[in-house]
């Protein structure tokens, strides 16, 4: 299967910092998106990760020496810096930032950075005092003025025991930034997307509620993938334990009715993906005091009423209907037949059907096998991670709007 970033090339410069181990994870995240990576490991960086780890993960030789005859014969430092579509420095140490700001070129990393004519992204990582030091902040301002892109650093506990800004951004966040820079405009740039995710929570009284086991993982991954593909994305989410994806507008809600209202205010949209597990029912009346358990008194009876169907409402809007409305059908048996019927009943354009019976481990898990059902056609996708399902879906949506499918 192809990815939006297949064939794109990143030159990753790994500097000397404890965060260098996260760069190994970054290489994997990039590979998942179809990006080819070559790495330069600085002398300081090689104290934290080995050339062998980087070579194994990138599938390419690791470059370390400016004056290596063999390296220069195979791919010289100028060629290396031109080969890439994007140069990424992660971790970018205080020293590397200083070198970049002042135009030093006394080792392979700094020379490649001077020789490149491609965009450069740095992910700074250093002790909080080094980050806040006037010299680093001056260098940062110079680099920003030079058009260098910067991701992070984050606030948090540091390996040195201090707390504050200086932690390298997480690999996922750096990968998303790389995806954004590589995709330039992105195949969905200019499109607006609305995604629902997670469960809804329907109160019984001020302290109790009805909910379900939806983790929100698939919906969050879809919002992230759409944003990475360039879509202006709003994610309306029920309560979940997930962080907001980068560059996504997150609207948190609890009940189905709040979710519908938030979706309506997020319109107009070109694309709506309803991945939320909306509670089918809510309690009819909501007492404003906790229902007391009184000895000898009858057990309370909950009267339920139907919740609005958000997917159906969006799909059947007479004015301002999103051009592509996509629903999910989580089924435990007769997956295709039920999903096909659901598509017709709800009036959406596509249904993503999946088998959520216990043995599949889909609910709360990280993998999914889905079928895309559109008018008169069906695509069976292989077992993929939920992130991969999301990226394939974003690519599929982009092809749909490009008129190819
Ligand atoms: O009817 P069922 O819940 O199986 O349909 C699943 C699809 O409908 C999902 O896309 C889900 O997000 C959406 N849905 C909704 N509002 C509801 C119920 C389901 O948007 N009240």
Tab-separated table of C-alpha atoms and ligand atoms in Angstrom:
chain	number	residue	atom	x	y	z
A	1	UNK	CA	0.000	0.000	0.000
A	2	UNK	CA	1.356	3.440	-0.741
A	3	UNK	CA	1.713	6.240	1.759
A	4	UNK	CA	1.377	9.969	1.287
A	5	UNK	CA	5.125	10.270	1.957
A	6	UNK	CA	6.432	7.233	0.040
A	7	UNK	CA	9.796	7.961	-1.549
A	8	UNK	CA	10.459	11.126	0.455
A	9	UNK	CA	13.920	11.402	1.954
A	10	UNK	CA	15.124	12.678	5.309
A	11	UNK	CA	18.713	13.267	6.405
A	12	UNK	CA	18.653	12.816	10.174
A	13	UNK	CA	21.491	14.319	12.180
A	14	UNK	CA	21.706	12.751	15.624
A	15	UNK	CA	23.499	14.974	18.134
A	16	UNK	CA	24.912	14.084	21.528
A	17	UNK	CA	22.224	14.028	24.155
A	18	UNK	CA	20.334	11.493	26.217
A	19	UNK	CA	17.316	12.141	23.944
A	20	UNK	CA	19.225	10.458	21.080
A	21	UNK	CA	17.475	7.180	21.921
A	22	UNK	CA	14.187	8.803	20.905
A	23	UNK	CA	15.647	9.415	17.446
A	24	UNK	CA	15.738	5.650	16.902
A	25	UNK	CA	11.989	5.620	17.488
A	26	UNK	CA	11.662	8.588	15.133
A	27	UNK	CA	13.314	6.583	12.329
A	28	UNK	CA	10.694	3.870	12.814
A	29	UNK	CA	7.840	6.390	12.770
A	30	UNK	CA	9.210	7.791	9.495
A	31	UNK	CA	9.626	4.340	7.950
A	32	UNK	CA	5.963	3.626	8.741
A	33	UNK	CA	5.082	6.657	6.646
A	34	UNK	CA	7.223	5.424	3.745
A	35	UNK	CA	10.021	7.954	4.363
A	36	UNK	CA	13.608	6.864	3.648
A	37	UNK	CA	16.122	8.050	6.244
A	38	UNK	CA	19.916	8.376	6.147
A	39	UNK	CA	21.653	9.299	9.354
A	40	UNK	CA	24.665	11.340	10.354
A	41	UNK	CA	25.818	10.517	13.871
A	42	UNK	CA	27.991	13.142	15.538
A	43	UNK	CA	30.948	12.116	17.680
A	44	UNK	CA	29.007	13.159	20.784
A	45	UNK	CA	25.878	11.367	19.514
A	46	UNK	CA	27.807	8.088	19.219
A	47	UNK	CA	28.177	8.085	23.022
A	48	UNK	CA	24.391	7.725	23.297
A	49	UNK	CA	23.340	5.505	20.372
A	50	UNK	CA	25.397	3.156	18.267
A	51	UNK	CA	25.950	3.434	14.515
A	52	UNK	CA	24.703	-0.144	14.299
A	53	UNK	CA	21.275	0.702	15.778
A	54	UNK	CA	20.875	3.606	13.378
A	55	UNK	CA	22.087	1.575	10.395
A	56	UNK	CA	19.712	-1.298	11.228
A	57	UNK	CA	16.714	0.980	11.580
A	58	UNK	CA	17.407	3.209	8.575
A	59	UNK	CA	18.562	0.296	6.413
A	60	UNK	CA	21.376	2.584	5.270
A	61	UNK	CA	25.010	3.109	6.142
A	62	UNK	CA	25.508	5.669	8.923
A	63	UNK	CA	27.745	8.646	8.139
A	64	UNK	CA	30.154	9.781	10.852
A	65	UNK	CA	33.342	11.129	9.363
A	66	UNK	CA	33.892	14.211	7.245
A	67	UNK	CA	37.215	12.942	6.008
A	68	UNK	CA	36.273	9.345	5.227
A	69	UNK	CA	37.575	8.435	1.794
A	70	UNK	CA	35.137	5.567	1.365
A	71	UNK	CA	32.140	7.703	2.419
A	72	UNK	CA	33.165	10.557	0.165
A	73	UNK	CA	33.564	8.098	-2.721
A	74	UNK	CA	30.102	6.569	-2.103
A	75	UNK	CA	28.129	9.678	-1.173
A	76	UNK	CA	30.013	12.828	-0.255
A	77	UNK	CA	28.778	15.277	2.347
A	78	UNK	CA	27.544	17.711	-0.285
A	79	UNK	CA	25.642	14.987	-2.108
A	80	UNK	CA	24.237	13.682	1.172
A	81	UNK	CA	22.821	17.059	2.123
A	82	UNK	CA	21.339	17.484	-1.350
A	83	UNK	CA	19.943	13.943	-1.495
A	84	UNK	CA	17.484	14.742	1.274
A	85	UNK	CA	14.128	16.500	0.857
A	86	UNK	CA	14.430	17.642	4.477
A	87	UNK	CA	17.266	17.753	7.008
A	88	UNK	CA	16.285	17.003	10.604
A	89	UNK	CA	18.510	17.569	13.634
A	90	UNK	CA	17.279	15.484	16.581
A	91	UNK	CA	18.418	15.910	19.231
A	92	UNK	CA	19.699	19.397	18.459
A	93	UNK	CA	22.119	20.162	21.292
A	94	UNK	CA	23.056	23.656	22.467
A	95	UNK	CA	26.400	23.143	20.696
A	96	UNK	CA	24.831	22.113	17.372
A	97	UNK	CA	22.465	25.089	17.528
A	98	UNK	CA	25.416	27.407	18.208
A	99	UNK	CA	27.349	25.963	15.278
A	100	UNK	CA	24.352	26.342	12.977
A	101	UNK	CA	23.695	29.917	14.111
A	102	UNK	CA	27.305	30.898	13.483
A	103	UNK	CA	27.956	28.931	10.323
A	104	UNK	CA	30.641	26.620	11.665
A	105	UNK	CA	31.603	23.731	9.428
A	106	UNK	CA	34.181	21.676	11.254
A	107	UNK	CA	32.637	18.202	11.250
A	108	UNK	CA	30.317	16.185	9.041
A	109	UNK	CA	27.063	17.334	10.717
A	110	UNK	CA	27.813	21.061	10.662
A	111	UNK	CA	29.265	20.842	7.146
A	112	UNK	CA	26.187	19.023	5.817
A	113	UNK	CA	23.993	21.671	7.459
A	114	UNK	CA	25.993	24.435	5.773
A	115	UNK	CA	25.930	22.659	2.421
A	116	UNK	CA	22.226	21.916	2.254
A	117	UNK	CA	19.752	23.881	0.195
A	118	UNK	CA	16.787	22.000	1.711
A	119	UNK	CA	14.496	22.932	4.612
A	120	UNK	CA	15.905	22.134	8.035
A	121	UNK	CA	13.965	21.116	11.141
A	122	UNK	CA	15.587	21.003	14.571
A	123	UNK	CA	14.304	19.282	17.721
A	124	UNK	CA	16.258	20.911	20.553
A	125	UNK	CA	17.048	18.883	23.662
A	126	UNK	CA	19.162	20.095	26.540
A	127	UNK	CA	19.233	20.939	30.219
A	128	UNK	CA	16.694	23.622	31.154
A	129	UNK	CA	19.392	26.144	32.138
A	130	UNK	CA	21.221	25.617	28.886
A	131	UNK	CA	17.950	26.119	26.977
A	132	UNK	CA	17.047	29.311	28.834
A	133	UNK	CA	20.611	30.665	28.650
A	134	UNK	CA	20.813	33.968	26.782
A	135	UNK	CA	23.286	32.496	24.283
A	136	UNK	CA	20.963	29.626	23.299
A	137	UNK	CA	17.964	31.943	23.055
A	138	UNK	CA	20.021	34.303	20.859
A	139	UNK	CA	21.018	31.382	18.639
A	140	UNK	CA	17.407	30.214	18.494
A	141	UNK	CA	16.279	33.673	17.344
A	142	UNK	CA	18.996	33.633	14.645
A	143	UNK	CA	17.967	30.174	13.463
A	144	UNK	CA	14.289	31.139	13.308
A	145	UNK	CA	15.224	34.265	11.347
A	146	UNK	CA	17.230	32.018	8.978
A	147	UNK	CA	14.013	30.065	8.298
A	148	UNK	CA	14.979	26.981	10.311
A	149	UNK	CA	11.917	25.071	11.579
A	150	UNK	CA	11.824	24.187	15.260
A	151	UNK	CA	9.766	21.545	17.062
A	152	UNK	CA	9.749	21.529	20.881
A	153	UNK	CA	11.344	21.419	23.333
A	154	UNK	CA	8.730	20.186	25.789
A	155	UNK	CA	8.409	20.948	29.467
A	156	UNK	CA	9.019	18.064	31.787
A	157	UNK	CA	11.296	16.089	34.067
A	158	UNK	CA	14.797	15.829	32.647
A	159	UNK	CA	17.388	13.064	32.845
A	160	UNK	CA	19.540	15.423	34.932
A	161	UNK	CA	16.832	15.598	37.622
A	162	UNK	CA	15.676	19.146	36.842
A	163	UNK	CA	12.276	20.195	35.545
A	164	UNK	CA	11.377	22.675	32.820
A	165	UNK	CA	11.658	23.273	29.079
A	166	UNK	CA	14.413	21.291	27.372
A	167	UNK	CA	13.023	17.786	26.792
A	168	UNK	CA	13.079	16.774	23.156
A	169	UNK	CA	9.629	16.633	21.534
A	170	UNK	CA	8.191	13.117	21.345
A	171	UNK	CA	9.039	11.105	18.181
A	172	UNK	CA	5.379	11.107	17.108
A	173	UNK	CA	5.223	14.886	17.266
A	174	UNK	CA	8.511	15.284	15.368
A	175	UNK	CA	7.283	12.773	12.758
A	176	UNK	CA	4.053	14.745	12.336
A	177	UNK	CA	6.024	17.953	11.854
A	178	UNK	CA	8.257	16.202	9.312
A	179	UNK	CA	5.155	14.915	7.514
A	180	UNK	CA	3.763	18.428	7.395
A	181	UNK	CA	6.982	19.909	6.052
A	182	UNK	CA	7.456	17.108	3.522
A	183	UNK	CA	3.931	17.158	2.251
A	184	UNK	CA	4.220	20.893	1.725
A	185	UNK	CA	0.696	21.857	0.989
A	186	UNK	CA	-0.482	18.252	1.580
A	187	UNK	CA	-3.041	16.409	-0.559
A	188	UNK	CA	-5.913	17.575	1.674
A	189	UNK	CA	-4.736	21.118	2.168
A	190	UNK	CA	-7.654	23.507	1.825
A	191	UNK	CA	-10.141	20.849	2.983
A	192	UNK	CA	-11.938	21.008	6.331
A	193	UNK	CA	-12.457	17.806	8.255
A	194	UNK	CA	-14.592	16.907	11.240
A	195	UNK	CA	-13.898	13.737	13.226
A	196	UNK	CA	-15.807	12.291	16.185
A	197	UNK	CA	-14.040	9.931	18.567
A	198	UNK	CA	-14.284	8.148	21.879
A	199	UNK	CA	-17.323	7.140	23.902
A	200	UNK	CA	-20.060	9.428	25.105
A	201	UNK	CA	-20.903	9.529	28.750
A	202	UNK	CA	-24.546	9.800	29.749
A	203	UNK	CA	-25.199	10.873	33.350
A	204	UNK	CA	-27.662	8.997	35.552
A	205	UNK	CA	-27.390	11.508	38.389
A	206	UNK	CA	-24.668	14.044	39.326
A	207	UNK	CA	-22.179	11.264	40.191
A	208	UNK	CA	-23.090	8.247	38.061
A	209	UNK	CA	-23.059	7.671	34.334
A	210	UNK	CA	-23.526	5.182	31.509
A	211	UNK	CA	-20.521	4.827	29.201
A	212	UNK	CA	-18.776	2.295	26.966
A	213	UNK	CA	-15.306	0.875	26.377
A	214	UNK	CA	-14.293	2.937	23.325
A	215	UNK	CA	-10.639	4.022	23.666
A	216	UNK	CA	-10.841	6.712	20.977
A	217	UNK	CA	-7.593	5.441	19.408
A	218	UNK	CA	-8.929	4.996	15.887
A	219	UNK	CA	-10.675	8.371	15.789
A	220	UNK	CA	-7.641	10.221	17.186
A	221	UNK	CA	-5.394	8.504	14.639
A	222	UNK	CA	-7.749	9.580	11.843
A	223	UNK	CA	-7.801	13.202	13.014
A	224	UNK	CA	-4.002	13.175	13.164
A	225	UNK	CA	-3.654	11.630	9.682
A	226	UNK	CA	-6.106	14.107	8.137
A	227	UNK	CA	-4.220	17.024	9.720
A	228	UNK	CA	-0.924	15.585	8.478
A	229	UNK	CA	-2.399	15.405	4.996
A	230	UNK	CA	-3.095	19.125	5.302
A	231	UNK	CA	-6.794	19.192	6.237
A	232	UNK	CA	-7.975	21.781	8.744
A	233	UNK	CA	-9.269	19.302	11.294
A	234	UNK	CA	-11.658	19.514	14.249
A	235	UNK	CA	-11.830	16.513	16.566
A	236	UNK	CA	-14.936	16.264	18.734
A	237	UNK	CA	-14.120	13.782	21.449
A	238	UNK	CA	-15.831	12.091	24.350
A	239	UNK	CA	-13.769	11.400	27.507
A	240	UNK	CA	-10.617	9.405	26.629
A	241	UNK	CA	-7.072	9.127	27.967
A	242	UNK	CA	-5.360	10.428	24.814
A	243	UNK	CA	-3.444	13.616	24.067
A	244	UNK	CA	-4.676	16.017	21.382
A	245	UNK	CA	-2.960	15.229	18.049
A	246	UNK	CA	-0.716	18.019	16.702
A	247	UNK	CA	-2.444	20.805	14.721
A	248	UNK	CA	-5.923	19.434	15.434
A	249	UNK	CA	-8.617	21.556	17.059
A	250	UNK	CA	-9.862	19.387	19.920
A	251	UNK	CA	-13.364	19.957	21.305
A	252	UNK	CA	-14.070	17.882	24.407
A	253	UNK	CA	-17.627	16.803	25.144
A	254	UNK	CA	-19.353	14.297	27.385
A	255	UNK	CA	-22.844	13.485	26.172
A	256	UNK	CA	-24.200	12.581	22.735
A	257	UNK	CA	-26.230	15.772	22.622
A	258	UNK	CA	-23.113	17.840	23.384
A	259	UNK	CA	-21.249	15.912	20.678
A	260	UNK	CA	-23.940	16.690	18.110
A	261	UNK	CA	-23.963	20.373	19.059
A	262	UNK	CA	-20.151	20.542	18.819
A	263	UNK	CA	-20.256	18.864	15.392
A	264	UNK	CA	-22.896	21.298	14.165
A	265	UNK	CA	-20.796	24.252	15.303
A	266	UNK	CA	-17.733	22.782	13.558
A	267	UNK	CA	-19.546	22.913	10.192
A	268	UNK	CA	-19.036	23.683	7.359
A	269	UNK	CA	-16.747	20.753	6.627
A	270	UNK	CA	-15.828	18.885	3.459
A	271	UNK	CA	-15.177	15.606	5.237
A	272	UNK	CA	-16.918	14.110	8.283
A	273	UNK	CA	-15.613	10.918	9.850
A	274	UNK	CA	-17.790	9.571	12.653
A	275	UNK	CA	-15.629	7.198	14.654
A	276	UNK	CA	-17.190	7.879	18.057
A	277	UNK	CA	-19.004	5.147	19.955
A	278	UNK	CA	-22.014	7.301	20.727
A	279	UNK	CA	-24.236	5.911	23.472
A	280	UNK	CA	-27.489	4.818	21.897
A	281	UNK	CA	-29.523	5.862	24.928
A	282	UNK	CA	-29.496	8.373	27.750
A	283	UNK	CA	-31.605	8.470	30.876
A	284	UNK	CA	-34.923	10.191	30.447
A	285	UNK	CA	-34.734	12.415	33.492
A	286	UNK	CA	-31.710	13.640	35.281
A	287	UNK	CA	-32.167	14.257	39.011
A	288	UNK	CA	-30.084	17.142	40.317
A	289	UNK	CA	-29.252	15.219	43.502
A	290	UNK	CA	-27.548	11.843	43.894
A	291	UNK	CA	-30.044	8.960	43.916
A	292	UNK	CA	-29.871	7.601	47.473
A	293	UNK	CA	-29.626	3.929	48.273
A	294	UNK	CA	-32.161	3.511	51.057
A	295	UNK	CA	-32.550	0.200	52.875
A	296	UNK	CA	-35.871	-1.414	52.088
A	297	UNK	CA	-36.613	0.984	49.241
A	298	UNK	CA	-37.109	-0.412	45.763
A	299	UNK	CA	-34.117	-0.436	43.392
A	300	UNK	CA	-34.426	2.605	41.090
A	301	UNK	CA	-35.531	2.016	37.516
A	302	UNK	CA	-33.740	3.861	34.758
A	303	UNK	CA	-35.912	4.928	31.876
A	304	UNK	CA	-33.867	5.369	28.719
A	305	UNK	CA	-34.570	7.482	25.656
A	306	UNK	CA	-32.834	7.404	22.323
A	307	UNK	CA	-29.877	9.690	21.653
A	308	UNK	CA	-29.521	11.641	18.417
A	309	UNK	CA	-27.656	9.778	15.671
A	310	UNK	CA	-24.817	12.127	14.778
A	311	UNK	CA	-23.674	10.278	11.661
A	312	UNK	CA	-27.203	10.113	10.303
A	313	UNK	CA	-27.852	13.765	11.128
A	314	UNK	CA	-24.701	14.902	9.297
A	315	UNK	CA	-25.304	12.560	6.344
A	316	UNK	CA	-28.873	13.735	5.903
A	317	UNK	CA	-28.357	17.473	6.272
A	318	UNK	CA	-30.310	19.199	3.537
A	319	UNK	CA	-28.070	22.265	3.705
A	320	UNK	CA	-24.329	22.243	4.317
A	321	UNK	CA	-23.903	18.457	4.191
A	322	UNK	CA	-20.188	17.548	4.189
A	323	UNK	CA	-19.208	16.284	0.719
A	324	UNK	CA	-17.888	13.009	2.094
A	325	UNK	CA	-19.533	11.504	5.176
A	326	UNK	CA	-17.879	8.394	6.573
A	327	UNK	CA	-19.230	6.162	9.321
A	328	UNK	CA	-17.929	3.135	11.140
A	329	UNK	CA	-19.694	-0.141	11.628
A	330	UNK	CA	-18.321	-2.215	14.463
A	331	UNK	CA	-19.970	-5.606	14.164
A	332	UNK	CA	-19.515	-8.963	15.811
A	333	UNK	CA	-21.041	-11.092	13.029
A	334	UNK	CA	-22.165	-10.778	9.391
A	335	UNK	CA	-19.903	-7.734	9.223
A	336	UNK	CA	-20.312	-6.892	5.550
A	337	UNK	CA	-24.075	-7.430	5.374
A	338	UNK	CA	-24.761	-5.332	8.464
A	339	UNK	CA	-22.385	-2.585	7.368
A	340	UNK	CA	-23.901	-2.397	3.899
A	341	UNK	CA	-27.365	-2.085	5.393
A	342	UNK	CA	-26.067	0.566	7.820
A	343	UNK	CA	-24.593	2.655	5.021
A	344	UNK	CA	-27.959	2.793	3.292
A	345	UNK	CA	-29.920	3.438	6.474
A	346	UNK	CA	-27.704	6.271	7.675
A	347	UNK	CA	-27.231	7.825	4.250
A	348	UNK	CA	-23.455	8.162	4.540
A	349	UNK	CA	-21.063	7.795	1.607
A	350	UNK	CA	-18.624	5.269	3.017
A	351	UNK	CA	-18.762	2.843	5.872
A	352	UNK	CA	-15.609	1.456	7.414
A	353	UNK	CA	-16.659	-1.952	8.683
A	354	UNK	CA	-14.720	-3.963	11.211
A	355	UNK	CA	-15.139	-7.083	13.281
A	356	UNK	CA	-14.999	-6.246	16.980
A	357	UNK	CA	-15.838	-9.678	18.358
A	358	UNK	CA	-13.747	-10.412	21.463
A	359	UNK	CA	-11.280	-12.726	19.693
A	360	UNK	CA	-10.151	-9.951	17.300
A	361	UNK	CA	-8.836	-7.725	20.136
A	362	UNK	CA	-9.862	-4.609	18.173
A	363	UNK	CA	-11.665	-2.908	21.066
A	364	UNK	CA	-8.993	-1.014	23.001
A	365	UNK	CA	-6.249	-2.679	20.912
A	366	UNK	CA	-3.843	-1.152	18.408
A	367	UNK	CA	-4.731	-3.109	15.282
A	368	UNK	CA	-7.699	-3.313	12.994
A	369	UNK	CA	-8.865	-5.167	9.889
A	370	UNK	CA	-11.344	-3.041	7.983
A	371	UNK	CA	-13.476	-3.071	4.852
A	372	UNK	CA	-14.330	0.137	3.055
A	373	UNK	CA	-17.876	-0.024	1.726
A	374	UNK	CA	-18.976	2.632	-0.723
A	375	UNK	CA	-21.869	2.764	-3.197
A	376	UNK	CA	-21.712	-0.605	-4.929
A	377	UNK	CA	-18.073	-1.334	-4.094
A	378	UNK	CA	-16.070	-2.921	-1.311
A	379	UNK	CA	-12.369	-2.844	-0.466
A	380	UNK	CA	-10.919	-5.381	1.965
A	381	UNK	CA	-7.870	-3.969	3.706
A	382	UNK	CA	-5.246	-6.193	5.358
A	383	UNK	CA	-4.608	-6.246	9.120
A	384	UNK	CA	-3.077	-2.858	9.904
A	385	UNK	CA	-2.261	-0.792	12.957
A	386	UNK	CA	-4.940	1.786	13.779
A	387	UNK	CA	-2.421	4.510	12.841
A	388	UNK	CA	-1.915	2.845	9.488
A	389	UNK	CA	-5.675	2.457	8.905
A	390	UNK	CA	-5.914	6.202	9.576
A	391	UNK	CA	-3.131	7.111	7.150
A	392	UNK	CA	-4.531	4.844	4.432
A	393	UNK	CA	-7.954	6.378	4.964
A	394	UNK	CA	-6.540	9.913	4.644
A	395	UNK	CA	-4.729	8.884	1.440
A	396	UNK	CA	-7.943	7.239	0.148
A	397	UNK	CA	-9.947	10.405	0.889
A	398	UNK	CA	-7.328	12.491	-0.928
A	399	UNK	CA	-7.596	10.187	-3.974
A	400	UNK	CA	-11.383	10.488	-3.836
A	401	UNK	CA	-11.223	14.275	-4.003
A	402	UNK	CA	-8.519	14.147	-6.663
A	403	UNK	CA	-11.081	12.274	-8.741
A	404	UNK	CA	-9.024	9.093	-8.913
A	405	UNK	CA	-11.401	6.956	-6.863
B	1	LIG	O1	-25.724	2.389	14.579
B	1	LIG	P1	-24.319	2.194	14.983
B	1	LIG	O2	-23.980	2.774	16.340
B	1	LIG	O3	-23.783	0.798	14.854
B	1	LIG	O4	-23.507	3.040	13.896
B	1	LIG	C1	-22.146	3.273	13.976
B	1	LIG	C2	-21.797	4.545	13.273
B	1	LIG	O5	-22.733	5.566	13.558
B	1	LIG	C3	-20.468	5.090	13.740
B	1	LIG	O6	-19.893	5.792	12.670
B	1	LIG	C4	-20.881	6.021	14.864
B	1	LIG	O7	-19.908	7.031	15.091
B	1	LIG	C5	-22.162	6.597	14.341
B	1	LIG	N1	-23.143	6.955	15.368
B	1	LIG	C6	-23.411	8.292	15.622
B	1	LIG	N2	-24.370	8.638	16.538
B	1	LIG	C7	-25.062	7.684	17.196
B	1	LIG	C8	-24.803	6.327	16.951
B	1	LIG	C9	-23.841	5.996	16.038
B	1	LIG	O8	-22.773	9.154	15.019
B	1	LIG	N3	-25.977	8.033	18.088
